[in-house]
Coordinates of C-alpha atoms in Angstrom, one line a residue:
Chain M
M23 CA 0.3 20.1 24.8
P24 CA 2.0 20.7 21.4
M25 CA 0.8 18.3 18.7
T26 CA 1.8 17.2 15.2
I27 CA -0.5 17.4 12.1
T28 CA -1.3 13.7 12.5
E29 CA -2.0 14.0 16.3
K30 CA -4.3 17.0 15.7
I31 CA -6.4 15.3 13.0
L32 CA -6.8 12.1 15.1
A33 CA -7.7 14.2 18.2
K34 CA -10.4 16.0 16.3
A35 CA -11.7 12.9 14.6
S36 CA -12.1 11.1 18.0
G37 CA -13.7 14.0 19.8
R38 CA -10.7 14.7 22.1
K39 CA -8.9 17.9 22.9
E40 CA -5.5 16.2 22.7
V41 CA -3.9 12.8 22.0
A42 CA -0.4 11.5 22.4
P43 CA 1.5 8.7 20.6
G44 CA 0.4 5.3 21.8
D45 CA -3.1 6.4 22.6
I46 CA -5.8 4.1 21.1
V47 CA -8.6 6.2 19.6
E48 CA -11.8 5.5 17.8
A49 CA -11.8 7.9 14.9
R50 CA -14.7 9.1 12.7
V51 CA -13.9 8.4 9.1
D52 CA -14.7 11.1 6.5
V53 CA -14.1 9.0 3.3
A54 CA -13.9 5.2 2.9
M55 CA -12.6 3.6 -0.3
A56 CA -12.4 0.0 -1.5
H57 CA -11.6 -1.4 -5.0
D58 CA -12.2 -4.6 -7.0
L59 CA -9.7 -6.8 -5.1
T60 CA -10.5 -5.6 -1.5
A61 CA -14.3 -4.8 -1.7
P62 CA -15.5 -8.4 -2.2
L63 CA -14.0 -9.5 1.2
A64 CA -15.2 -6.3 2.8
I65 CA -18.8 -6.9 1.5
D66 CA -18.6 -10.5 2.8
S67 CA -17.5 -9.4 6.2
F68 CA -20.1 -6.6 6.2
R69 CA -22.9 -9.1 5.7
K70 CA -21.4 -11.6 8.2
M71 CA -21.4 -8.9 10.8
G72 CA -25.1 -8.6 10.3
A73 CA -24.9 -5.0 9.1
K74 CA -27.7 -3.9 6.8
R75 CA -26.8 -0.4 5.6
V76 CA -23.6 1.5 5.1
W77 CA -23.3 4.3 7.7
D78 CA -23.3 7.0 5.0
P79 CA -23.6 6.2 1.3
E80 CA -22.2 9.6 0.4
R81 CA -18.9 8.9 2.1
V82 CA -18.1 5.6 0.5
V83 CA -16.1 5.4 -2.7
L84 CA -16.1 2.1 -4.7
L85 CA -14.4 1.6 -8.0
F86 CA -12.5 -1.0 -10.1
D87 CA -8.9 -0.5 -11.0
H88 CA -6.8 -3.7 -10.4
Q89 CA -8.4 -6.0 -13.0
T90 CA -10.2 -3.8 -15.5
P91 CA -11.6 -4.6 -17.9
A92 CA -12.1 -8.0 -16.3
S93 CA -9.0 -10.2 -16.8
S94 CA -10.8 -13.5 -15.8
I95 CA -14.1 -14.9 -14.9
D96 CA -13.2 -14.5 -11.2
A97 CA -12.5 -10.8 -11.8
A98 CA -15.8 -10.4 -13.7
M99 CA -17.7 -12.1 -10.8
N100 CA -16.0 -9.7 -8.3
H101 CA -17.1 -6.7 -10.4
R102 CA -20.6 -8.0 -10.5
M103 CA -20.8 -8.5 -6.8
I104 CA -19.6 -5.0 -6.1
R105 CA -21.9 -3.4 -8.6
E106 CA -24.9 -5.1 -6.9
F107 CA -23.7 -4.0 -3.5
A108 CA -23.3 -0.4 -4.8
R109 CA -26.8 -0.4 -6.2
E110 CA -28.3 -2.0 -3.1
Q111 CA -26.6 0.5 -0.8
N112 CA -27.1 3.6 -3.0
I113 CA -23.4 4.3 -3.0
K114 CA -23.2 7.8 -4.5
H115 CA -19.6 7.6 -5.6
F116 CA -19.5 4.3 -7.4
Y117 CA -17.3 4.6 -10.5
D118 CA -17.2 1.0 -11.9
M119 CA -14.2 0.8 -14.3
F120 CA -14.6 4.3 -15.7
A121 CA -12.5 6.3 -13.3
G122 CA -9.0 4.8 -13.0
V123 CA -6.6 4.1 -10.1
C124 CA -8.2 4.8 -6.8
H125 CA -5.3 6.8 -5.4
A126 CA -5.3 9.2 -8.4
V127 CA -9.1 9.3 -8.6
L128 CA -9.9 10.4 -5.0
P129 CA -7.6 13.5 -5.1
E130 CA -8.9 14.4 -8.6
R131 CA -12.4 14.4 -7.3
G132 CA -11.6 16.4 -4.3
F133 CA -12.0 13.7 -1.6
A134 CA -8.6 14.3 -0.1
Q135 CA -8.9 17.5 1.9
P136 CA -6.9 19.0 4.8
G137 CA -7.9 17.8 8.2
R138 CA -9.9 14.8 7.0
V139 CA -9.6 11.1 7.9
V140 CA -9.5 9.2 4.5
I141 CA -9.2 5.4 4.8
G142 CA -8.8 3.0 1.9
A143 CA -8.8 -0.8 1.7
D144 CA -5.4 -0.5 -0.1
S145 CA -2.0 0.1 1.4
H146 CA -1.2 3.0 -0.9
S147 CA -4.0 5.0 0.6
V148 CA -1.2 6.9 2.3
T149 CA -1.0 8.9 -1.0
Y150 CA -3.7 11.3 0.2
G151 CA -1.5 12.6 3.0
A152 CA -0.1 15.0 0.3
F153 CA -3.3 16.9 0.9
N154 CA -2.7 17.5 4.6
C155 CA -5.1 14.8 5.7
F156 CA -4.7 11.6 7.8
A157 CA -4.8 8.8 5.3
T158 CA -3.9 5.2 5.7
G159 CA -4.6 1.7 4.4
V160 CA -6.5 -1.1 6.1
G161 CA -7.7 -4.6 5.2
S162 CA -11.1 -5.6 4.1
T163 CA -12.7 -6.5 7.5
D164 CA -11.6 -3.2 9.0
M165 CA -13.2 -1.6 5.9
A166 CA -16.4 -3.5 6.6
A167 CA -16.3 -2.2 10.2
I168 CA -16.1 1.4 8.7
F169 CA -18.9 0.6 6.3
A170 CA -21.1 -0.5 9.2
T171 CA -20.2 2.1 11.8
G172 CA -18.3 5.0 10.2
K173 CA -15.5 4.6 12.7
L174 CA -12.3 2.6 13.3
W175 CA -9.7 2.3 16.1
F176 CA -6.2 3.6 15.6
R177 CA -3.1 3.8 17.7
V178 CA -1.9 7.3 17.5
P179 CA 1.5 7.0 15.8
E180 CA 4.8 8.7 16.7
S181 CA 5.9 11.2 14.1
I182 CA 9.1 11.3 12.1
L183 CA 10.1 14.6 10.5
V184 CA 11.8 14.5 7.1
T185 CA 13.0 17.7 5.7
A186 CA 14.5 18.3 2.2
N187 CA 16.1 21.5 0.8
G188 CA 17.4 22.4 -2.6
S189 CA 15.7 21.9 -5.9
L190 CA 15.6 18.7 -7.8
K191 CA 17.2 19.0 -11.2
P192 CA 15.0 17.6 -14.0
P193 CA 14.8 14.9 -15.1
V194 CA 15.5 14.0 -11.5
V195 CA 12.0 14.0 -9.9
S196 CA 10.2 13.4 -6.6
K197 CA 10.3 9.6 -7.3
D198 CA 14.1 9.7 -7.1
L199 CA 13.9 11.6 -3.8
I200 CA 11.5 9.2 -2.1
L201 CA 13.5 6.2 -3.4
H202 CA 16.6 7.7 -1.9
I203 CA 14.8 8.4 1.4
I204 CA 13.5 4.8 1.5
G205 CA 17.0 3.5 0.8
D206 CA 18.2 5.5 3.8
F207 CA 15.4 4.5 6.2
G208 CA 15.1 0.9 5.1
M209 CA 11.9 -0.8 4.3
D210 CA 10.8 -1.0 8.0
G211 CA 12.5 2.2 9.1
A212 CA 9.2 4.0 9.7
T213 CA 7.0 1.1 10.7
Y214 CA 3.8 2.2 12.6
K215 CA 4.9 5.9 12.4
A216 CA 3.7 9.0 10.7
V217 CA 6.2 10.6 8.3
E218 CA 5.8 14.3 8.0
F219 CA 7.6 16.0 5.0
K220 CA 8.7 19.6 5.3
G221 CA 11.0 22.0 3.5
E222 CA 11.5 23.9 0.3
T223 CA 12.0 20.8 -1.9
F224 CA 8.5 19.6 -1.0
S225 CA 6.8 23.0 -1.0
N226 CA 8.2 23.6 -4.5
M227 CA 6.6 20.4 -5.8
S228 CA 3.4 20.1 -7.7
M229 CA 0.6 18.1 -6.2
D230 CA 1.4 15.3 -8.7
A231 CA 5.0 15.1 -7.4
R232 CA 3.9 15.4 -3.7
M233 CA 1.5 12.5 -4.1
T234 CA 4.4 10.3 -5.4
V235 CA 6.3 11.0 -2.2
C236 CA 3.4 10.3 0.2
N237 CA 2.4 7.2 -1.9
M238 CA 5.6 5.4 -1.1
V239 CA 5.6 6.0 2.7
V240 CA 4.1 2.6 3.1
E241 CA 7.3 1.1 1.5
M242 CA 9.3 2.2 4.5
G243 CA 6.6 0.8 6.8
G244 CA 4.9 4.2 7.6
K245 CA 1.4 4.4 8.8
N246 CA 0.8 7.7 7.0
G247 CA 2.7 10.4 5.2
V248 CA 1.6 14.0 5.6
M249 CA 2.5 17.4 4.2
E250 CA 1.4 20.9 5.0
A251 CA -1.3 22.5 2.9
D252 CA -0.3 25.7 0.9
T253 CA -1.4 27.7 -2.1
I254 CA -0.5 24.8 -4.4
T255 CA -2.8 22.5 -2.4
Q256 CA -5.6 25.1 -2.3
Q257 CA -5.4 25.8 -6.0
Y258 CA -5.6 22.1 -6.9
L259 CA -8.6 21.7 -4.7
E260 CA -10.3 24.9 -5.9
E261 CA -10.0 23.6 -9.5
R262 CA -11.9 20.5 -8.3
G263 CA -14.8 22.5 -6.6
V264 CA -13.5 22.4 -3.0
K265 CA -14.4 25.9 -1.8
S266 CA -12.9 26.3 1.7
V267 CA -10.1 24.3 3.3
N268 CA -8.8 24.4 6.9
P269 CA -5.1 23.6 6.9
V270 CA -3.7 21.8 9.9
T271 CA -0.1 22.6 11.0
S272 CA 2.2 21.0 13.5
D273 CA 3.0 23.1 16.5
P274 CA 6.5 24.5 16.6
D275 CA 7.4 22.4 19.6
A276 CA 5.6 19.3 18.5
Q277 CA 7.5 16.0 19.4
Y278 CA 9.2 13.9 16.7
V279 CA 10.9 10.6 17.5
E280 CA 13.3 11.2 14.6
T281 CA 14.4 13.9 12.3
R282 CA 16.3 13.5 9.0
E283 CA 17.4 16.1 6.5
Y284 CA 18.2 15.7 2.8
D285 CA 19.8 17.8 0.1
A286 CA 17.8 17.4 -3.1
S287 CA 20.1 19.4 -5.3
A288 CA 22.8 16.8 -5.5
L289 CA 20.6 13.8 -6.2
D290 CA 21.2 11.4 -9.1
P291 CA 18.4 9.4 -10.7
Q292 CA 17.7 6.5 -8.3
V293 CA 16.9 2.8 -8.9
A294 CA 15.5 0.3 -6.4
C295 CA 17.0 -3.1 -7.3
P296 CA 15.6 -6.6 -6.9
H297 CA 14.0 -7.8 -4.6
S298 CA 13.5 -5.0 -2.2
V299 CA 12.5 -1.4 -2.4
D300 CA 15.2 -0.3 0.0
N301 CA 17.9 -1.8 -2.2
V302 CA 18.4 1.7 -3.8
K303 CA 21.4 2.6 -6.0
S304 CA 22.3 5.5 -8.2
V305 CA 21.3 4.8 -11.8
R306 CA 25.1 5.1 -12.6
E307 CA 25.7 1.9 -10.7
V308 CA 23.2 -0.3 -12.6
E309 CA 23.5 1.2 -16.1
G310 CA 23.6 -1.3 -18.8
I311 CA 21.4 -4.1 -17.3
E312 CA 19.2 -5.3 -20.1
V313 CA 15.4 -5.1 -19.7
D314 CA 12.5 -6.9 -21.3
Q315 CA 9.6 -4.8 -20.1
A316 CA 9.2 -1.2 -19.2
F317 CA 6.1 0.2 -17.4
I318 CA 4.9 3.7 -16.8
G319 CA 1.8 4.1 -14.8
T320 CA 0.2 3.4 -11.3
C321 CA -0.8 5.4 -8.3
T322 CA 2.9 6.2 -7.9
N323 CA 3.7 7.6 -11.4
G324 CA 0.7 7.5 -13.7
R325 CA -0.3 11.1 -13.4
L326 CA 0.0 13.9 -16.1
E327 CA 3.3 15.2 -15.0
D328 CA 4.7 11.7 -15.1
L329 CA 3.5 11.1 -18.6
E330 CA 4.8 14.5 -19.7
I331 CA 8.4 13.8 -18.6
A332 CA 8.3 10.4 -20.2
A333 CA 7.0 11.9 -23.5
K334 CA 9.7 14.5 -23.4
I335 CA 12.3 11.7 -23.5
L336 CA 10.4 9.5 -26.0
K337 CA 9.6 12.3 -28.5
G338 CA 11.3 11.5 -31.8
R339 CA 12.8 8.3 -30.4
R340 CA 11.9 4.6 -30.8
V341 CA 11.5 2.0 -28.0
S342 CA 14.2 -0.7 -28.4
A343 CA 13.0 -3.8 -30.4
R344 CA 13.8 -6.0 -27.4
V345 CA 11.5 -4.1 -25.0
R346 CA 7.8 -3.8 -24.6
L347 CA 7.0 -0.4 -23.1
I348 CA 3.6 -0.3 -21.5
V349 CA 2.0 3.1 -20.6
V350 CA -1.1 3.3 -18.5
P351 CA -2.5 6.7 -17.6
A352 CA -3.7 6.5 -14.0
T353 CA -7.2 8.0 -14.6
Y354 CA -9.5 9.0 -17.4
E355 CA -8.9 12.6 -16.6
V356 CA -5.2 12.0 -17.1
Y357 CA -5.9 10.0 -20.2
R358 CA -8.0 12.8 -21.8
Q359 CA -5.4 15.4 -21.0
A360 CA -2.6 13.2 -22.4
L361 CA -4.7 12.8 -25.5
E362 CA -5.4 16.5 -25.9
R363 CA -1.7 17.4 -25.3
G364 CA -0.5 14.9 -27.9
L365 CA 1.3 12.7 -25.4
L366 CA -0.4 9.5 -26.4
K367 CA 0.6 10.1 -30.0
I368 CA 4.2 10.4 -28.9
F369 CA 3.9 7.1 -27.0
V370 CA 2.3 5.3 -29.9
D371 CA 4.8 6.8 -32.4
A372 CA 7.6 5.6 -30.2
G373 CA 6.2 2.0 -30.3
A374 CA 4.7 1.9 -26.8
L375 CA 1.5 0.0 -25.8
V376 CA -1.0 2.5 -24.3
E377 CA -3.6 0.7 -22.1
S378 CA -6.8 1.9 -20.5
P379 CA -6.6 3.4 -16.9
G380 CA -6.0 1.0 -14.1
C381 CA -3.2 -0.5 -12.0
G382 CA -1.7 -2.1 -15.1
A383 CA 1.4 -4.2 -14.7
C384 CA 2.1 -3.3 -11.1
M385 CA 1.0 -6.4 -9.4
G386 CA 1.4 -9.3 -11.8
C387 CA -2.2 -10.2 -12.2
H388 CA -3.4 -8.4 -15.3
I389 CA -1.8 -6.2 -18.1
G390 CA 1.9 -7.0 -18.7
V391 CA 2.7 -10.1 -16.6
V392 CA 6.5 -10.7 -16.5
G393 CA 7.8 -14.2 -17.3
P394 CA 10.6 -16.3 -15.8
G395 CA 14.1 -14.9 -16.4
E396 CA 12.7 -11.6 -17.6
V397 CA 13.7 -8.1 -16.3
S398 CA 11.2 -5.3 -15.7
I399 CA 11.9 -1.6 -15.1
S400 CA 8.9 0.0 -13.6
A401 CA 7.7 3.4 -12.4
S402 CA 5.6 1.7 -9.8
N403 CA 6.2 1.1 -6.1
R404 CA 7.0 -2.5 -5.3
N405 CA 9.6 -5.0 -6.5
F406 CA 9.1 -8.0 -4.1
K407 CA 10.0 -11.3 -5.6
G408 CA 7.3 -12.3 -8.1
R409 CA 5.5 -9.0 -7.7
Q410 CA 4.9 -8.5 -11.5
G411 CA 4.6 -12.2 -12.4
S412 CA 7.0 -15.0 -12.2
P413 CA 9.0 -15.5 -9.0
E414 CA 12.0 -16.0 -11.4
S415 CA 11.6 -12.4 -12.8
E416 CA 13.3 -9.2 -11.6
V417 CA 11.8 -5.8 -11.1
Y418 CA 13.8 -2.5 -10.9
L419 CA 11.9 0.6 -9.7
A420 CA 12.6 4.0 -11.1
S421 CA 11.2 7.3 -12.2
P422 CA 9.1 7.7 -15.4
A423 CA 12.1 9.4 -17.0
T424 CA 14.5 6.6 -16.2
V425 CA 12.0 4.0 -17.4
A426 CA 11.4 5.9 -20.7
A427 CA 15.2 6.3 -21.3
S428 CA 15.8 2.6 -20.5
A429 CA 13.0 1.5 -22.8
V430 CA 14.7 3.4 -25.7
E431 CA 18.1 1.8 -25.0
G432 CA 16.9 -1.6 -24.0
K433 CA 18.9 -1.4 -20.9
I434 CA 18.9 0.7 -17.7
T435 CA 19.9 4.2 -18.7
D436 CA 20.5 7.5 -17.1
P437 CA 17.7 9.8 -18.4
R438 CA 19.9 12.9 -18.2
E439 CA 21.6 11.7 -21.4
M440 CA 18.3 12.2 -23.3
Y441 CA 16.7 15.1 -21.5
G442 CA 16.7 18.7 -22.5
Chain F
M25 CA 3.2 -31.7 17.6
A26 CA 3.3 -28.2 16.1
K27 CA 6.3 -27.5 13.9
A28 CA 8.0 -24.1 13.4
W29 CA 8.4 -22.8 9.8
V30 CA 11.3 -20.3 10.0
Y31 CA 11.6 -17.4 7.6
G32 CA 13.8 -14.3 7.4
D33 CA 13.1 -10.5 7.5
H34 CA 10.5 -8.7 5.4
V35 CA 8.3 -11.6 4.3
S36 CA 5.9 -9.6 2.1
T37 CA 2.2 -10.2 1.4
D38 CA 3.3 -11.0 -2.2
D39 CA 5.4 -13.9 -0.6
I40 CA 2.4 -15.0 1.5
I41 CA -0.1 -15.0 -1.3
A42 CA 0.8 -13.7 -4.8
G43 CA -1.4 -11.1 -6.6
R44 CA -2.2 -13.7 -9.3
Y45 CA -4.4 -15.7 -6.9
L46 CA -6.4 -12.9 -5.2
A47 CA -9.3 -12.7 -7.6
K48 CA -10.5 -16.2 -7.0
H49 CA -12.7 -15.9 -3.9
D50 CA -11.7 -19.2 -2.2
P51 CA -9.7 -19.5 1.1
Q52 CA -8.7 -23.1 0.4
E53 CA -7.2 -22.0 -3.0
W54 CA -5.3 -19.2 -1.2
G55 CA -4.1 -21.8 1.3
R56 CA -2.8 -24.1 -1.4
H57 CA -0.7 -21.2 -2.8
A58 CA 0.5 -19.8 0.6
M59 CA 4.2 -18.8 0.7
E60 CA 4.6 -20.1 -2.9
N61 CA 6.9 -17.3 -4.2
I62 CA 9.5 -18.0 -1.6
D63 CA 8.8 -21.6 -0.4
P64 CA 7.0 -23.8 -2.9
E65 CA 7.2 -26.8 -0.5
F66 CA 5.3 -25.0 2.3
S67 CA 1.8 -25.7 1.4
K68 CA 2.6 -29.4 0.6
R69 CA 4.2 -30.1 4.0
V70 CA 2.5 -27.8 6.5
S71 CA 0.4 -29.5 9.1
P72 CA -2.6 -28.0 11.0
G73 CA -1.4 -26.2 14.1
D74 CA 2.1 -25.3 12.8
V75 CA 3.5 -21.9 13.6
I76 CA 5.5 -19.4 11.5
V77 CA 8.6 -17.9 13.2
A78 CA 10.0 -15.0 11.3
G79 CA 12.3 -12.0 11.5
R80 CA 11.5 -8.3 11.2
D81 CA 8.6 -6.7 9.3
F82 CA 6.5 -9.8 8.7
G83 CA 3.7 -9.1 6.2
C84 CA 5.0 -5.9 4.7
G85 CA 3.4 -4.7 1.5
S86 CA -0.2 -4.7 0.4
S87 CA -3.4 -4.5 2.4
R88 CA -4.6 -7.9 1.1
E89 CA -6.5 -9.7 3.9
Q90 CA -6.1 -12.8 1.8
A91 CA -2.7 -13.1 3.4
P92 CA -3.7 -14.1 6.9
I93 CA -6.7 -16.0 5.5
A94 CA -4.2 -18.0 3.3
L95 CA -2.0 -18.8 6.3
K96 CA -5.0 -19.9 8.4
A97 CA -6.4 -22.0 5.5
A98 CA -3.0 -23.7 5.2
G99 CA -3.2 -24.7 8.8
I100 CA -1.0 -22.1 10.5
S101 CA -2.2 -21.4 14.1
A102 CA 0.0 -18.4 14.9
V103 CA 2.8 -16.2 13.7
V104 CA 5.7 -15.2 16.0
A105 CA 7.9 -12.5 14.5
E106 CA 10.4 -9.9 15.6
S107 CA 8.1 -7.3 14.2
F108 CA 5.1 -7.0 12.0
A109 CA 4.0 -4.6 9.2
R110 CA 0.9 -2.8 10.5
I111 CA -1.8 -3.7 8.0
F112 CA -0.9 -7.4 8.1
Y113 CA -1.0 -7.2 11.9
R114 CA -4.5 -5.7 12.0
N115 CA -5.7 -8.1 9.3
A116 CA -4.4 -11.1 11.2
I117 CA -6.1 -10.1 14.4
N118 CA -9.3 -9.4 12.5
Q119 CA -9.2 -12.9 11.1
G120 CA -8.5 -14.4 14.5
L121 CA -4.9 -15.4 13.7
P122 CA -2.7 -14.7 16.7
V123 CA 0.4 -12.6 15.9
L124 CA 3.0 -12.4 18.6
T125 CA 5.9 -10.0 18.7
C126 CA 9.2 -11.3 20.2
P127 CA 12.5 -9.6 19.5
G128 CA 15.3 -11.9 18.7
I129 CA 13.1 -15.0 18.2
R130 CA 14.2 -16.0 14.8
K131 CA 17.7 -17.2 15.7
E132 CA 16.1 -19.3 18.5
F133 CA 14.4 -21.7 16.1
R134 CA 15.5 -24.0 13.3
N135 CA 13.0 -25.1 10.7
G136 CA 11.0 -28.0 12.0
D137 CA 11.6 -27.4 15.7
E138 CA 8.7 -28.3 17.9
I139 CA 6.9 -25.2 19.1
E140 CA 4.3 -24.4 21.7
I141 CA 2.5 -21.2 22.3
D142 CA 0.8 -20.0 25.5
L143 CA -1.2 -17.0 24.3
K144 CA -2.6 -15.9 27.6
G145 CA 0.6 -16.5 29.5
G146 CA 2.6 -14.7 26.7
V147 CA 5.1 -17.5 26.3
V148 CA 6.6 -19.2 23.2
R149 CA 8.4 -22.5 23.8
N150 CA 11.0 -24.2 21.7
L151 CA 10.4 -27.8 22.9
S152 CA 13.2 -29.2 20.7
A153 CA 15.7 -26.8 22.3
G154 CA 14.1 -26.8 25.8
K155 CA 13.9 -23.0 25.9
E156 CA 11.1 -20.5 26.4
F157 CA 10.6 -16.9 25.5
K158 CA 8.4 -14.1 26.8
V159 CA 6.4 -12.2 24.2
S160 CA 4.9 -8.8 24.5
P161 CA 1.4 -9.2 25.8
L162 CA -1.5 -8.2 23.5
P163 CA -3.6 -5.3 24.6
P164 CA -6.9 -6.4 26.2
F165 CA -9.1 -5.1 23.4
I166 CA -7.1 -7.1 20.9
M167 CA -7.4 -10.2 23.1
E168 CA -11.2 -9.7 23.0
I169 CA -11.2 -9.6 19.2
L170 CA -9.1 -12.8 19.1
E171 CA -11.2 -14.6 21.7
A172 CA -14.3 -13.8 19.6
G173 CA -12.6 -15.5 16.7
G174 CA -12.0 -12.2 14.8
L175 CA -13.5 -8.8 14.1
V176 CA -16.6 -10.1 12.3
S177 CA -17.9 -12.1 15.3
H178 CA -16.7 -9.4 17.7
L179 CA -18.6 -6.6 15.9
K180 CA -21.6 -8.9 15.3
K181 CA -22.1 -9.1 19.0
K182 CA -21.7 -5.4 19.4
L183 CA -24.1 -4.6 16.6
E184 CA -26.7 -7.0 17.9
G185 CA -26.3 -5.4 21.4
K186 CA -27.3 -2.1 19.9
R187 CA -30.5 -3.3 18.3

């Protein structure tokens, strides 16, 4: 029976020759991750289950990224609880607050590899699908079940095929394309389904850009996003000490419940308007809306390529006096590279606030909380009402280039006017 | 009598429990702030046993399991929606909160209507309107988890059995 990438990975992980959409399988998990806001409940559930040891201390990754350094006594207590658990269980890959955003850290350290099952207690765990693995998010009690048994049940999802052709014209980037796709599908257009990305637009992208695409699959309801592995994937992994990879491909006659095609060459910069991620418009339609806060960072757009394009726009310019621009490199590796390449100097010279790696202003509980009546433009992934702070605030989602240009002008601005 | 709390499509986990409350490890606190971003009156007026009736894509957004815990702590006994986001759906089952899928259900209820749920029979009744609706039955292994009171008790039994 012909199978998709997702079906093949789940079949192998559950010890079956083949699986079909709708099958319930118990899959072996290769890597399990939890962070400072989901690990405490997972540890609670783990203990209440009566479990004593994690199934494999080398396959668990624990780190802090949502509230680092601790933003409150409660956050500090969560950190302490996780530290003690990591020590007690001899968790090999425990990074405390010295690594960065989980979804940028795991790929950097070579955990996301073709054919693997990588599960995180965080919805944006779908990011890792850019590396040709099955990756999805679960809640804390499911994570506790993985900690205890190394396995979890999944319903094999139907697959959707999304193809894109043509080259994106900088400063239009992969974020603009995935926002456009989400606007087209709607925020539940892919619920429970695997979304497979194919075509020259994606194969011409760097791993940084591909991760942005897969990262946002959950914003259209998708269970996982997945791409093929190619020389760009292999080179990225080789640089991180992964010697051999075994790419998984979909069979030519594999079944898709839906297929959509996009032309990337004609795309304008895109903006998702309040209060839903599928309320997507061309930047031209919303130009001129005044903003109070601008934010570049997160698992969606806090990697080196994202900071580079923002720096290109900010170099020699000043952030508007009415705006606070917050820049948060996703990881310490990104931070160090941005430092070495002079990007952080450009940000500071432009009047930006550069913060230490973490989730930053994304979810309204730490750095850069937005107040009532304020408007935020953000290179993150969610703009639900109250997401970045007050329920009376508004969040516009855009690419790092659009956020940088808007920070300079103090209002939503087409980055093409400042690029090149 | 259980009342229905009716909401629209795409109620997100940020709506159910905002990010600013997650760090404090206290279900009662989460319950007091449940639905706050979209309905500040909810936690003040909800009664034990009440049911949420919603449109499509209930629970979209983050993986925070604090969302179903907050609803349970507030007194909600079940959620009936036209569809659910997948992580919320799993989390609700794992917390022993019944989640029932019923296309077209939202327009059949007004806020405050009396509601009754027959989980095993797969029926939702609007007692105020005198109507009843079939829901898609839950798979047997999910019913097992719910009957055990959630995944923790379910797995506890399994793990003990192995020893």
